CSV table of C-alpha atoms in Angstrom, one decimal:
chain,number,residue,atom,x,y,z
A,726,MET,CA,-40.7,-19.7,22.5
A,727,ILE,CA,-43.3,-17.4,20.9
A,728,SER,CA,-46.8,-18.7,21.4
A,729,LEU,CA,-48.7,-19.7,18.3
A,730,HIS,CA,-52.3,-18.7,18.7
A,731,LYS,CA,-55.0,-17.4,16.5
A,732,GLY,CA,-55.3,-13.6,17.0
A,733,THR,CA,-52.8,-10.8,16.6
A,734,THR,CA,-49.2,-10.8,17.9
A,735,LEU,CA,-46.9,-7.8,17.6
A,736,ILE,CA,-43.2,-8.7,17.9
A,737,GLU,CA,-41.0,-5.7,18.6
A,738,ALA,CA,-37.4,-6.5,17.7
A,739,SER,CA,-34.4,-4.2,17.3
A,740,ALA,CA,-31.7,-4.6,14.7
A,741,GLY,CA,-29.4,-7.5,15.5
A,742,THR,CA,-32.1,-9.5,17.3
A,743,GLY,CA,-33.0,-11.7,14.3
A,744,LYS,CA,-36.2,-10.3,12.9
A,745,THR,CA,-36.1,-12.3,9.7
A,746,TYR,CA,-34.8,-15.4,11.6
A,747,THR,CA,-37.8,-15.2,13.9
A,748,LEU,CA,-40.3,-14.7,11.0
A,749,VAL,CA,-39.2,-17.7,9.0
A,750,ARG,CA,-39.2,-19.9,12.0
A,751,ILE,CA,-42.7,-18.8,12.8
A,752,ALA,CA,-43.7,-20.0,9.4
A,753,LEU,CA,-41.9,-23.3,10.0
A,754,ARG,CA,-43.7,-23.8,13.3
A,755,LEU,CA,-47.0,-23.1,11.7
A,756,THR,CA,-46.3,-25.8,9.1
A,757,ILE,CA,-45.0,-28.4,11.5
A,758,GLU,CA,-47.2,-27.8,14.5
A,759,ASN,CA,-50.5,-26.7,12.9
A,760,ASN,CA,-50.2,-28.2,9.4
A,761,VAL,CA,-50.4,-24.8,7.7
A,762,PRO,CA,-48.7,-25.2,4.3
A,763,LEU,CA,-46.7,-22.3,2.7
A,764,ASN,CA,-49.3,-21.6,0.1
A,765,ARG,CA,-51.7,-20.7,3.0
A,766,ILE,CA,-49.2,-18.4,4.8
A,767,LEU,CA,-49.2,-14.8,3.6
A,768,ALA,CA,-45.8,-13.1,4.1
A,769,VAL,CA,-45.6,-9.4,3.4
A,770,THR,CA,-42.5,-7.1,3.5
A,771,PHE,CA,-41.8,-3.7,2.1
A,772,THR,CA,-39.3,-4.0,-0.8
A,773,GLU,CA,-38.8,-6.5,-3.7
A,774,ALA,CA,-35.2,-7.2,-2.4
A,775,ALA,CA,-36.6,-8.0,1.1
A,776,THR,CA,-39.2,-10.2,-0.5
A,777,GLU,CA,-36.6,-12.2,-2.4
A,778,GLU,CA,-34.5,-12.6,0.7
A,779,LEU,CA,-37.5,-13.7,2.8
A,780,ALA,CA,-38.6,-16.2,0.3
A,781,SER,CA,-35.0,-17.6,0.0
A,782,ARG,CA,-34.6,-17.8,3.8
A,783,ILE,CA,-37.9,-19.7,4.1
A,784,ARG,CA,-37.1,-22.2,1.3
A,785,GLU,CA,-33.6,-22.9,2.7
A,786,LEU,CA,-34.9,-23.5,6.2
A,787,TYR,CA,-37.6,-25.9,5.0
A,788,GLN,CA,-35.1,-27.7,2.8
A,789,ASP,CA,-32.6,-28.0,5.7
A,790,CYS,CA,-35.2,-29.2,8.1
A,791,LEU,CA,-36.5,-31.8,5.6
A,792,GLN,CA,-33.0,-33.1,5.1
A,793,GLN,CA,-32.4,-33.3,8.9
A,794,LEU,CA,-35.7,-35.3,9.3
A,795,GLU,CA,-34.9,-37.7,6.5
A,796,LEU,CA,-31.4,-38.3,7.9
A,797,ASP,CA,-32.8,-38.6,11.4
A,798,GLN,CA,-30.3,-35.9,12.5
A,799,VAL,CA,-32.4,-33.1,13.8
A,800,VAL,CA,-30.3,-30.2,15.1
A,801,GLU,CA,-32.4,-27.1,14.2
A,802,PRO,CA,-33.6,-25.8,17.6
A,803,THR,CA,-37.0,-24.6,16.2
A,804,LEU,CA,-37.7,-27.9,14.5
A,805,ILE,CA,-36.9,-29.8,17.8
A,806,GLU,CA,-39.3,-27.5,19.7
A,807,ALA,CA,-42.0,-27.8,17.1
A,808,LEU,CA,-41.8,-31.6,17.1
A,809,ASP,CA,-42.0,-31.6,20.9
A,810,ALA,CA,-44.8,-29.2,21.0
A,811,SER,CA,-47.0,-31.0,18.4
A,812,GLU,CA,-46.0,-34.5,19.4
A,813,ILE,CA,-46.1,-35.6,15.7
A,814,ASP,CA,-43.7,-38.2,14.3
A,815,HIS,CA,-41.0,-37.5,11.8
A,816,ALA,CA,-43.0,-39.0,8.9
A,817,THR,CA,-45.8,-36.6,9.4
A,818,ALA,CA,-43.4,-33.6,9.7
A,819,ILE,CA,-41.7,-34.8,6.5
A,820,ARG,CA,-45.0,-34.9,4.6
A,821,ARG,CA,-45.9,-31.4,5.7
A,822,LEU,CA,-42.5,-30.0,4.7
A,823,LYS,CA,-42.5,-31.8,1.4
A,824,PHE,CA,-46.0,-30.5,0.5
A,825,SER,CA,-45.0,-26.9,1.4
A,826,LEU,CA,-41.9,-27.2,-0.8
A,827,GLU,CA,-44.0,-28.6,-3.6
A,828,VAL,CA,-46.4,-25.6,-3.5
A,829,PHE,CA,-43.6,-23.1,-2.8
A,830,GLY,CA,-44.2,-21.5,-6.2
A,831,GLU,CA,-47.7,-20.6,-5.0
A,832,ALA,CA,-46.5,-19.2,-1.6
A,833,PRO,CA,-47.9,-15.7,-1.3
A,834,ILE,CA,-44.6,-13.9,-0.3
A,835,SER,CA,-44.7,-10.4,-1.7
A,836,THR,CA,-44.6,-6.6,-1.0
A,837,ILE,CA,-47.6,-4.9,0.4
A,838,HIS,CA,-48.3,-3.5,-3.0
A,839,GLY,CA,-48.1,-6.9,-4.6
A,840,PHE,CA,-50.5,-8.3,-2.1
A,841,CYS,CA,-53.0,-5.4,-2.7
A,842,LYS,CA,-52.8,-5.8,-6.5
A,843,ARG,CA,-53.4,-9.6,-6.2
A,844,SER,CA,-56.3,-9.0,-3.9
A,845,LEU,CA,-57.9,-6.4,-6.1
A,846,ASP,CA,-57.6,-8.7,-9.1
A,847,GLN,CA,-59.3,-11.5,-7.2
A,848,VAL,CA,-62.3,-9.3,-6.3
A,849,ALA,CA,-62.4,-7.1,-9.4
A,850,LEU,CA,-66.0,-7.9,-10.2
A,851,GLU,CA,-67.2,-7.2,-6.7
A,852,THR,CA,-65.4,-3.9,-6.4
A,853,LYS,CA,-65.9,-2.8,-10.0
A,854,ALA,CA,-62.2,-2.0,-10.2
A,855,PRO,CA,-60.9,-1.1,-13.7
A,856,LEU,CA,-59.5,-4.2,-15.3
A,857,ASP,CA,-57.4,-2.5,-18.0
A,858,ALA,CA,-55.8,0.2,-16.0
A,859,GLN,CA,-52.0,0.2,-16.2
A,860,LEU,CA,-49.9,0.1,-13.0
A,861,GLU,CA,-47.4,2.9,-13.3
A,862,ASN,CA,-44.8,4.3,-11.0
A,863,ILE,CA,-45.3,7.9,-12.2
A,864,GLU,CA,-47.3,9.4,-9.3
A,865,ASN,CA,-44.5,11.7,-8.2
A,866,THR,CA,-44.2,12.9,-11.8
A,867,LEU,CA,-47.9,13.7,-11.9
A,868,VAL,CA,-47.8,15.4,-8.6
A,869,ASP,CA,-44.9,17.6,-9.8
A,870,GLN,CA,-46.8,18.6,-12.9
A,871,LEU,CA,-50.0,19.4,-11.0
A,872,GLN,CA,-48.0,21.4,-8.5
A,873,ASN,CA,-46.9,23.7,-11.3
A,874,GLU,CA,-50.4,23.9,-12.5
A,875,TYR,CA,-51.6,24.8,-9.1
A,876,LEU,CA,-49.1,27.6,-8.8
A,877,ARG,CA,-50.1,28.9,-12.2
A,878,GLN,CA,-53.8,28.9,-11.5
A,879,HIS,CA,-53.8,30.2,-8.0
A,880,ILE,CA,-50.8,32.6,-8.0
A,881,HIS,CA,-49.6,33.7,-11.4
A,882,GLU,CA,-53.0,34.0,-13.1
A,883,ARG,CA,-55.2,34.9,-10.1
A,884,SER,CA,-53.4,37.4,-7.9
A,885,GLU,CA,-51.2,40.4,-8.6
A,886,VAL,CA,-50.1,40.5,-5.0
A,887,LEU,CA,-49.2,36.8,-4.6
A,888,SER,CA,-47.3,37.0,-7.9
A,889,LEU,CA,-45.4,40.0,-6.5
A,890,PHE,CA,-44.4,38.1,-3.3
A,891,TYR,CA,-43.9,34.7,-4.8
A,892,PRO,CA,-40.3,35.1,-6.0
A,893,GLN,CA,-39.2,35.8,-2.4
A,894,ARG,CA,-41.1,32.8,-1.1
A,895,LYS,CA,-40.6,30.4,-3.9
A,896,SER,CA,-38.0,28.1,-2.3
A,897,SER,CA,-39.7,27.7,1.1
A,898,PHE,CA,-43.3,27.7,-0.3
A,899,CYS,CA,-42.6,25.1,-3.0
A,900,LYS,CA,-40.7,22.9,-0.5
A,901,ARG,CA,-43.7,22.8,1.8
A,902,LEU,CA,-46.1,22.4,-1.2
A,903,THR,CA,-44.0,19.4,-2.4
A,904,ALA,CA,-43.9,17.7,1.0
A,905,LEU,CA,-47.7,18.2,1.3
A,906,GLY,CA,-48.3,16.8,-2.1
A,907,ARG,CA,-46.2,13.7,-1.5
A,908,GLU,CA,-48.0,13.1,1.8
A,909,SER,CA,-51.4,13.7,0.2
A,910,ALA,CA,-50.8,11.3,-2.6
A,911,SER,CA,-49.7,8.6,-0.1
A,912,HIS,CA,-52.4,9.3,2.5
A,913,PRO,CA,-55.4,10.8,0.5
A,914,TYR,CA,-57.8,10.3,3.4
A,915,ALA,CA,-55.7,12.1,6.0
A,916,GLN,CA,-57.3,15.3,7.4
A,917,LEU,CA,-55.4,18.6,7.6
A,918,GLU,CA,-55.3,20.8,10.7
A,919,PRO,CA,-56.3,23.5,10.7
A,920,GLU,CA,-59.0,22.9,8.1
A,921,PRO,CA,-58.5,24.7,4.8
A,922,ARG,CA,-60.4,28.0,4.2
A,923,ASP,CA,-60.7,30.0,1.0
A,924,TYR,CA,-59.0,33.4,1.3
A,925,PRO,CA,-60.7,36.3,-0.6
A,926,LEU,CA,-57.9,37.2,-2.9
A,927,ASP,CA,-60.0,40.1,-4.3
A,928,SER,CA,-59.8,41.8,-0.9
A,929,LEU,CA,-56.1,41.3,-0.8
A,930,ASP,CA,-55.7,43.1,-4.1
A,931,GLU,CA,-57.9,45.9,-2.8
A,932,THR,CA,-55.7,46.1,0.3
A,933,TYR,CA,-52.7,46.4,-2.0
A,934,ARG,CA,-54.2,49.3,-3.9
A,935,GLU,CA,-55.0,51.1,-0.7
A,936,LEU,CA,-51.4,50.5,0.5
A,937,ILE,CA,-50.0,52.2,-2.7
A,938,ASP,CA,-52.2,55.2,-1.9
A,939,ALA,CA,-51.1,55.3,1.8
A,940,ILE,CA,-47.4,55.2,0.7
A,941,ALA,CA,-48.1,58.1,-1.7
A,942,ARG,CA,-49.6,60.2,1.1
A,943,LEU,CA,-46.6,59.3,3.3
A,944,MET,CA,-44.1,60.5,0.6
A,945,GLN,CA,-46.0,63.7,0.1
A,946,ASP,CA,-44.8,64.8,3.6
A,947,GLY,CA,-41.7,62.6,3.4
A,948,GLU,CA,-39.1,65.3,4.0
A,949,ALA,CA,-40.9,66.8,7.0
A,950,ILE,CA,-41.5,63.4,8.5
A,951,ALA,CA,-37.9,62.4,8.0
A,952,LYS,CA,-36.6,65.4,10.0
A,953,LYS,CA,-38.2,63.8,13.0
A,954,LEU,CA,-36.1,60.7,12.6
A,955,LYS,CA,-32.4,60.0,13.3
A,956,GLY,CA,-30.3,60.6,10.2
A,957,GLY,CA,-28.6,57.9,8.3
A,958,ARG,CA,-31.1,55.2,9.1
A,959,LYS,CA,-32.7,53.1,6.3
A,960,ILE,CA,-36.3,54.2,7.3
A,961,THR,CA,-35.2,57.8,7.3
A,962,LYS,CA,-33.7,57.5,3.8
A,963,LEU,CA,-36.8,55.7,2.4
A,964,ILE,CA,-39.3,58.3,3.8
A,965,SER,CA,-37.2,61.3,2.8
A,966,GLY,CA,-36.6,60.0,-0.7
A,967,ALA,CA,-32.9,59.8,-0.4
A,968,THR,CA,-33.3,56.1,-1.2
A,969,PRO,CA,-35.7,56.4,-4.1
A,970,THR,CA,-37.4,53.0,-3.8
A,971,LEU,CA,-40.8,54.3,-2.7
A,972,LEU,CA,-40.8,57.3,-4.9
A,973,LYS,CA,-40.2,55.2,-8.0
A,974,ALA,CA,-43.0,52.8,-6.9
A,975,ILE,CA,-45.4,55.7,-6.6
A,976,GLU,CA,-44.4,57.0,-10.1
A,977,ARG,CA,-45.1,53.5,-11.5
A,978,GLY,CA,-48.3,53.0,-9.5
A,979,ASN,CA,-47.2,49.6,-8.3
A,980,LEU,CA,-44.5,47.7,-6.4
A,981,LEU,CA,-41.8,45.4,-7.8
A,982,PRO,CA,-40.5,42.3,-6.0
A,983,ASP,CA,-37.3,44.1,-5.0
A,984,ASP,CA,-39.4,46.9,-3.4
A,985,ILE,CA,-40.8,44.4,-0.9
A,986,ASP,CA,-37.4,44.2,0.7
A,987,SER,CA,-37.7,47.7,2.0
A,988,PHE,CA,-40.8,46.9,4.0
A,989,VAL,CA,-38.5,45.3,6.6
A,990,ASP,CA,-37.4,48.8,7.6
A,991,LEU,CA,-40.9,50.4,7.4
A,992,THR,CA,-42.3,49.1,10.6
A,993,VAL,CA,-43.8,50.7,13.7
A,994,GLU,CA,-41.0,49.1,15.8
A,995,THR,CA,-38.3,50.7,13.5
A,996,TRP,CA,-40.1,54.0,13.8
A,997,GLU,CA,-40.1,53.9,17.6
A,998,LYS,CA,-36.4,53.1,17.6
A,999,THR,CA,-35.5,55.8,15.1
A,1000,ILE,CA,-37.6,58.8,16.1
A,1001,LYS,CA,-35.8,61.7,17.9
A,1002,LYS,CA,-36.4,62.2,21.6
A,1003,ASN,CA,-38.3,65.4,21.3
A,1004,PHE,CA,-40.9,63.7,18.9
A,1005,GLN,CA,-41.3,60.6,21.0
A,1006,ASP,CA,-45.1,61.2,21.6
A,1007,GLU,CA,-45.8,61.5,17.9
A,1008,ALA,CA,-47.7,58.6,16.4
A,1009,PRO,CA,-46.2,56.7,13.5
A,1010,PRO,CA,-47.6,57.4,10.0
A,1011,PRO,CA,-50.7,55.3,9.1
A,1012,ALA,CA,-48.8,53.9,6.1
A,1013,LEU,CA,-46.6,51.9,8.5
A,1014,GLU,CA,-49.6,50.2,10.1
A,1015,ARG,CA,-51.0,49.5,6.7
A,1016,ILE,CA,-47.8,47.8,5.6
A,1017,ALA,CA,-47.9,45.6,8.7
A,1018,HIS,CA,-51.6,44.7,8.0
A,1019,PHE,CA,-50.8,44.1,4.4
A,1020,LEU,CA,-47.9,41.7,5.1
A,1021,SER,CA,-50.0,39.9,7.6
A,1022,GLU,CA,-52.8,39.4,5.0
A,1023,VAL,CA,-50.2,38.1,2.5
A,1024,GLU,CA,-49.0,35.5,5.0
A,1025,ILE,CA,-52.6,34.4,5.6
A,1026,ALA,CA,-53.2,34.1,1.9
A,1027,PHE,CA,-50.1,31.9,1.3
A,1028,GLN,CA,-51.1,29.7,4.2
A,1029,SER,CA,-54.6,29.4,2.8
A,1030,LEU,CA,-53.2,28.3,-0.5
A,1031,LEU,CA,-50.9,25.8,1.2
A,1032,LEU,CA,-53.8,24.2,3.1
A,1033,GLY,CA,-56.1,24.2,0.1
A,1034,TYR,CA,-53.6,22.3,-2.0
A,1035,LYS,CA,-54.4,18.9,-0.6
A,1036,ASN,CA,-58.1,18.8,-1.7
A,1037,TRP,CA,-57.3,20.4,-5.1
A,1038,LEU,CA,-54.5,17.9,-5.6
A,1039,SER,CA,-56.6,14.9,-4.7
A,1040,GLU,CA,-59.3,15.8,-7.1
A,1041,ASN,CA,-57.0,16.6,-10.0
A,1042,LEU,CA,-54.6,13.7,-9.4
A,1043,LYS,CA,-57.6,11.3,-9.6
A,1044,GLU,CA,-58.8,12.9,-12.8
A,1045,ALA,CA,-55.3,12.8,-14.3
A,1046,LYS,CA,-55.0,9.1,-13.6
A,1047,GLU,CA,-58.4,8.3,-15.0
A,1048,ARG,CA,-57.6,10.3,-18.1
A,1049,LEU,CA,-54.3,8.3,-18.6
A,1050,ASN,CA,-56.0,5.1,-17.5
A,1051,ILE,CA,-53.3,4.3,-14.9
A,1052,ILE,CA,-53.2,3.5,-11.2
A,1053,SER,CA,-50.2,4.0,-8.8
A,1054,TYR,CA,-48.8,1.8,-6.1
A,1055,ASN,CA,-50.4,4.0,-3.5
A,1056,ASP,CA,-53.7,3.5,-5.2
A,1057,LEU,CA,-53.5,-0.2,-4.8
A,1058,ILE,CA,-53.4,0.2,-1.0
A,1059,HIS,CA,-56.2,2.7,-0.8
A,1060,ARG,CA,-58.4,1.0,-3.3
A,1061,LEU,CA,-58.3,-2.2,-1.3
A,1062,ASP,CA,-58.9,-0.3,1.9
A,1063,SER,CA,-61.9,1.4,0.3
A,1064,ALA,CA,-63.2,-1.9,-1.0
A,1065,LEU,CA,-63.1,-3.4,2.5
A,1066,ARG,CA,-64.7,-0.3,4.1
A,1067,ASN,CA,-67.6,-0.4,1.6
A,1068,ASP,CA,-68.0,-4.2,1.9
A,1069,GLN,CA,-71.3,-4.1,3.7
A,1070,SER,CA,-72.0,-7.8,3.1
A,1071,GLY,CA,-68.6,-8.9,4.1
A,1072,ARG,CA,-68.2,-10.9,0.8
A,1073,VAL,CA,-65.0,-9.2,-0.3
A,1074,ALA,CA,-63.3,-9.6,3.1
A,1075,SER,CA,-64.4,-13.3,3.3
A,1076,GLN,CA,-63.3,-14.1,-0.3
A,1077,LEU,CA,-59.8,-12.7,0.4
A,1078,SER,CA,-59.2,-13.9,3.9
A,1079,GLU,CA,-60.3,-17.5,3.3
A,1080,ARG,CA,-57.3,-18.0,1.0
A,1081,TYR,CA,-55.0,-17.8,4.0
A,1082,ASP,CA,-54.6,-19.4,7.4
A,1083,ALA,CA,-51.8,-17.0,8.6
A,1084,ALA,CA,-50.3,-13.7,7.8
A,1085,LEU,CA,-46.8,-12.5,8.6
A,1086,ILE,CA,-46.3,-8.7,8.2
A,1087,ASP,CA,-42.6,-7.7,8.3
A,1088,GLU,CA,-41.2,-4.2,8.8
A,1089,PHE,CA,-44.3,-3.2,10.7
A,1090,GLN,CA,-42.7,0.1,11.7
A,1091,ASP,CA,-43.3,1.2,8.1
A,1092,THR,CA,-46.9,0.2,8.2
A,1093,ASP,CA,-49.3,3.1,8.2
A,1094,PRO,CA,-52.8,3.0,9.7
A,1095,THR,CA,-54.4,2.2,6.3
A,1096,GLN,CA,-52.2,-0.9,5.8
A,1097,TYR,CA,-52.9,-1.9,9.5
A,1098,ASP,CA,-56.6,-1.6,8.9
A,1099,ILE,CA,-56.4,-3.9,5.9
A,1100,ALA,CA,-54.5,-6.5,7.8
A,1101,GLN,CA,-56.8,-6.3,10.8
A,1102,THR,CA,-60.0,-6.5,8.6
A,1103,LEU,CA,-58.8,-9.6,6.8
A,1104,PHE,CA,-56.8,-11.4,9.4
A,1105,GLY,CA,-57.3,-9.9,12.8
A,1106,GLN,CA,-60.8,-11.2,13.6
A,1107,GLY,CA,-59.6,-14.3,15.6
A,1108,GLN,CA,-59.7,-16.9,12.8
A,1109,HIS,CA,-56.2,-16.4,11.6
A,1110,TYR,CA,-52.6,-16.4,12.9
A,1111,LEU,CA,-51.6,-12.7,12.4
A,1112,PHE,CA,-48.0,-11.7,13.2
A,1113,PHE,CA,-46.5,-8.2,12.9
A,1114,ILE,CA,-42.8,-7.8,13.4
A,1115,GLY,CA,-40.9,-4.5,13.4
A,1116,ASP,CA,-38.7,-2.0,15.3
A,1117,PRO,CA,-40.5,1.1,16.5
A,1118,LYS,CA,-37.2,2.9,16.9
A,1119,GLN,CA,-36.7,2.8,13.1
A,1120,ALA,CA,-40.1,4.6,12.7
A,1121,ILE,CA,-38.7,7.9,14.1
A,1122,TYR,CA,-36.6,8.5,11.0
A,1123,GLY,CA,-39.7,8.6,8.8
A,1124,PHE,CA,-38.3,6.2,6.2
A,1125,ARG,CA,-40.9,5.0,3.6
A,1126,GLY,CA,-43.6,7.1,5.3
A,1127,ALA,CA,-43.0,5.5,8.7
A,1128,ASP,CA,-44.8,7.4,11.5
A,1129,ILE,CA,-44.0,6.7,15.2
A,1130,GLU,CA,-47.3,8.0,16.4
A,1131,ALA,CA,-49.1,5.7,13.9
A,1132,TYR,CA,-47.0,2.8,15.1
A,1133,GLU,CA,-47.8,3.5,18.8
A,1134,LEU,CA,-51.5,3.7,18.0
A,1135,CYS,CA,-51.4,0.3,16.2
A,1136,SER,CA,-49.5,-1.1,19.1
A,1137,ARG,CA,-52.1,0.0,21.6
A,1138,LEU,CA,-54.9,-1.3,19.3
A,1139,VAL,CA,-53.2,-4.7,19.3
A,1140,GLN,CA,-52.9,-4.8,23.1
A,1141,GLY,CA,-56.6,-3.8,23.4
A,1142,GLN,CA,-57.8,-6.8,21.3
A,1143,ASP,CA,-59.0,-10.1,22.7
A,1144,GLY,CA,-56.0,-12.3,22.3
A,1145,GLY,CA,-53.7,-9.4,21.2
A,1146,VAL,CA,-50.2,-9.8,22.4
A,1147,VAL,CA,-47.1,-7.6,22.2
A,1148,ILE,CA,-43.7,-9.4,22.6
A,1149,GLU,CA,-40.4,-7.7,23.0
A,1150,VAL,CA,-37.3,-9.5,21.6
A,1151,THR,CA,-34.2,-8.3,23.5
A,1152,ALA,CA,-31.5,-10.9,22.7
A,1153,ASN,CA,-28.9,-9.4,20.4
A,1154,PHE,CA,-26.8,-11.7,18.2
A,1155,ARG,CA,-24.8,-9.1,16.4
A,1156,SER,CA,-22.8,-7.1,18.9
A,1157,LEU,CA,-20.6,-7.8,21.9
A,1158,GLY,CA,-21.5,-7.1,25.5
A,1159,PRO,CA,-19.6,-3.8,26.0
A,1160,ILE,CA,-21.2,-2.4,22.9
A,1161,ILE,CA,-24.7,-3.4,23.9
A,1162,HIS,CA,-24.3,-2.0,27.4
A,1163,HIS,CA,-22.9,1.3,26.0
A,1164,VAL,CA,-25.8,1.6,23.5
A,1165,ASN,CA,-28.3,0.9,26.3
A,1166,ALA,CA,-26.7,3.6,28.5
A,1167,CYS,CA,-26.7,6.1,25.6
A,1168,PHE,CA,-30.2,5.6,24.3
A,1169,GLU,CA,-32.3,4.8,27.3
A,1170,PRO,CA,-32.4,8.4,28.6
A,1171,VAL,CA,-33.0,9.7,25.0
A,1172,PHE,CA,-36.0,7.5,24.3
A,1173,ASP,CA,-37.4,8.2,27.8
A,1174,LYS,CA,-38.5,11.6,26.5
A,1175,PRO,CA,-42.1,12.4,25.4
A,1176,SER,CA,-43.0,11.6,21.8
A,1177,GLN,CA,-40.2,9.0,21.6
A,1178,PRO,CA,-40.8,5.2,21.3
A,1179,ARG,CA,-40.2,3.3,24.6
A,1180,TYR,CA,-36.6,2.0,24.7
A,1181,VAL,CA,-36.3,-1.8,25.4
A,1182,ALA,CA,-32.8,-2.6,26.7
A,1183,LEU,CA,-30.9,-5.2,24.6
A,1184,ALA,CA,-29.2,-8.2,26.1
A,1185,PRO,CA,-25.9,-9.5,24.6
A,1186,THR,CA,-25.6,-13.2,23.6
A,1187,LEU,CA,-22.1,-13.3,22.1
A,1188,SER,CA,-19.2,-14.3,24.3
A,1189,ASP,CA,-16.7,-11.5,24.8
A,1190,ALA,CA,-13.9,-13.9,25.5
A,1191,SER,CA,-14.1,-15.4,22.0
A,1192,GLN,CA,-13.3,-12.0,20.4
A,1193,LEU,CA,-9.7,-10.8,20.0
A,1194,LEU,CA,-10.5,-7.2,19.1
A,1195,PRO,CA,-11.8,-4.5,21.5
A,1196,CYS,CA,-15.5,-3.9,21.3
A,1197,VAL,CA,-15.7,-0.2,22.3
A,1198,ALA,CA,-13.0,2.3,21.7
A,1199,ARG,CA,-13.1,6.0,22.5
A,1200,SER,CA,-10.7,8.5,20.9
A,1201,THR,CA,-10.3,12.2,21.2
A,1202,ILE,CA,-9.0,14.3,18.3
A,1203,GLU,CA,-7.5,17.7,19.0
A,1204,ILE,CA,-7.6,20.2,16.2
């Protein structure tokens, strides 16, 4: 039986081990053993659907246990254990369950965003939070709009060179920009590595003009240079003018996006592979080295734009929300975190934490460091019962922003606290023995690798003999 003690307890439980079952019975034990009613137990999970299920499971368990006590037919194992541990009589247990069911409508069972909004409303005067701002789920829309504005300002209107190269890089660059934008909006205080540095785009445009001049000088002696190269090669045709790409660029005085493709063949490495044996000692034309330098500078410029996007987005996203008088769901978390961080007197934390005796945080693998800090600040100081429950293996998929490194950090912090406990739940109630043993054999070596969460072997509880169908089947399909 999981120990009930004030402090932080992290329960690691895989799928099929009864995470929700465990959570609702912790609530029951808090009520029976420690006289903590449901309106004093904060229960937080990730989605509205999960919130509804959790609330339903808690209410059903309390109703069932109340009925068992009133009929004097107690069969619920957790209720039996709670009565034995607390040594209270049935009448007292009945009163405690009845009161919790009476105040069930006040039970703070919600998503993390719902909890943060409720908390901010409760301390609005202390934090000077805007009271009339509308909660809107349009953050992704705003980020998409601002991304287009960033591209317009920093590429299309600012640099001839980047505009030239952008069509080639549009897909990959925008994909990285979008991912960075989403992460920046969710974690505005995260720091980028390496740190962003402004790139002098004026010097890039100057390098571009010098490159055009170098290509012009190359083509002046193009036919003579081409005679030193093996015939039929792309570099030979470009330099000789047989492929007129560079000649047309010189006539125009600029490059077009399609001209950039030819740079792949205008490298020092290609020169060394193509030059005839009797000219092996001849140095490559300076234009080839200028092309290599130019392409390197273009790469650095795009990387600089990518790294600089986060700070630009944070500033402009904030301004856009203030202009529209809206806040996002991510803002709820970060505003509450900021309020607690700036709470020098401790009044905000005290005002919020005193409303609860216990906090149950479900789906802990989806909890990022900011959410963890909020829970620890409010409930992890030794005066509350704080329970986290989650499956670290689920964090590796990155669902809902989950981060296995963040999870492992939080786990270590819990273990380092006075009274901090990490409990591993291994009993599986969903699968038969052969399946469990097969899964253990398959995944233990995989999770033993660096950067993976530690694998905890599962233990079957179902009786194989009671099942008529095979548990594990292996088939080979020949095509």
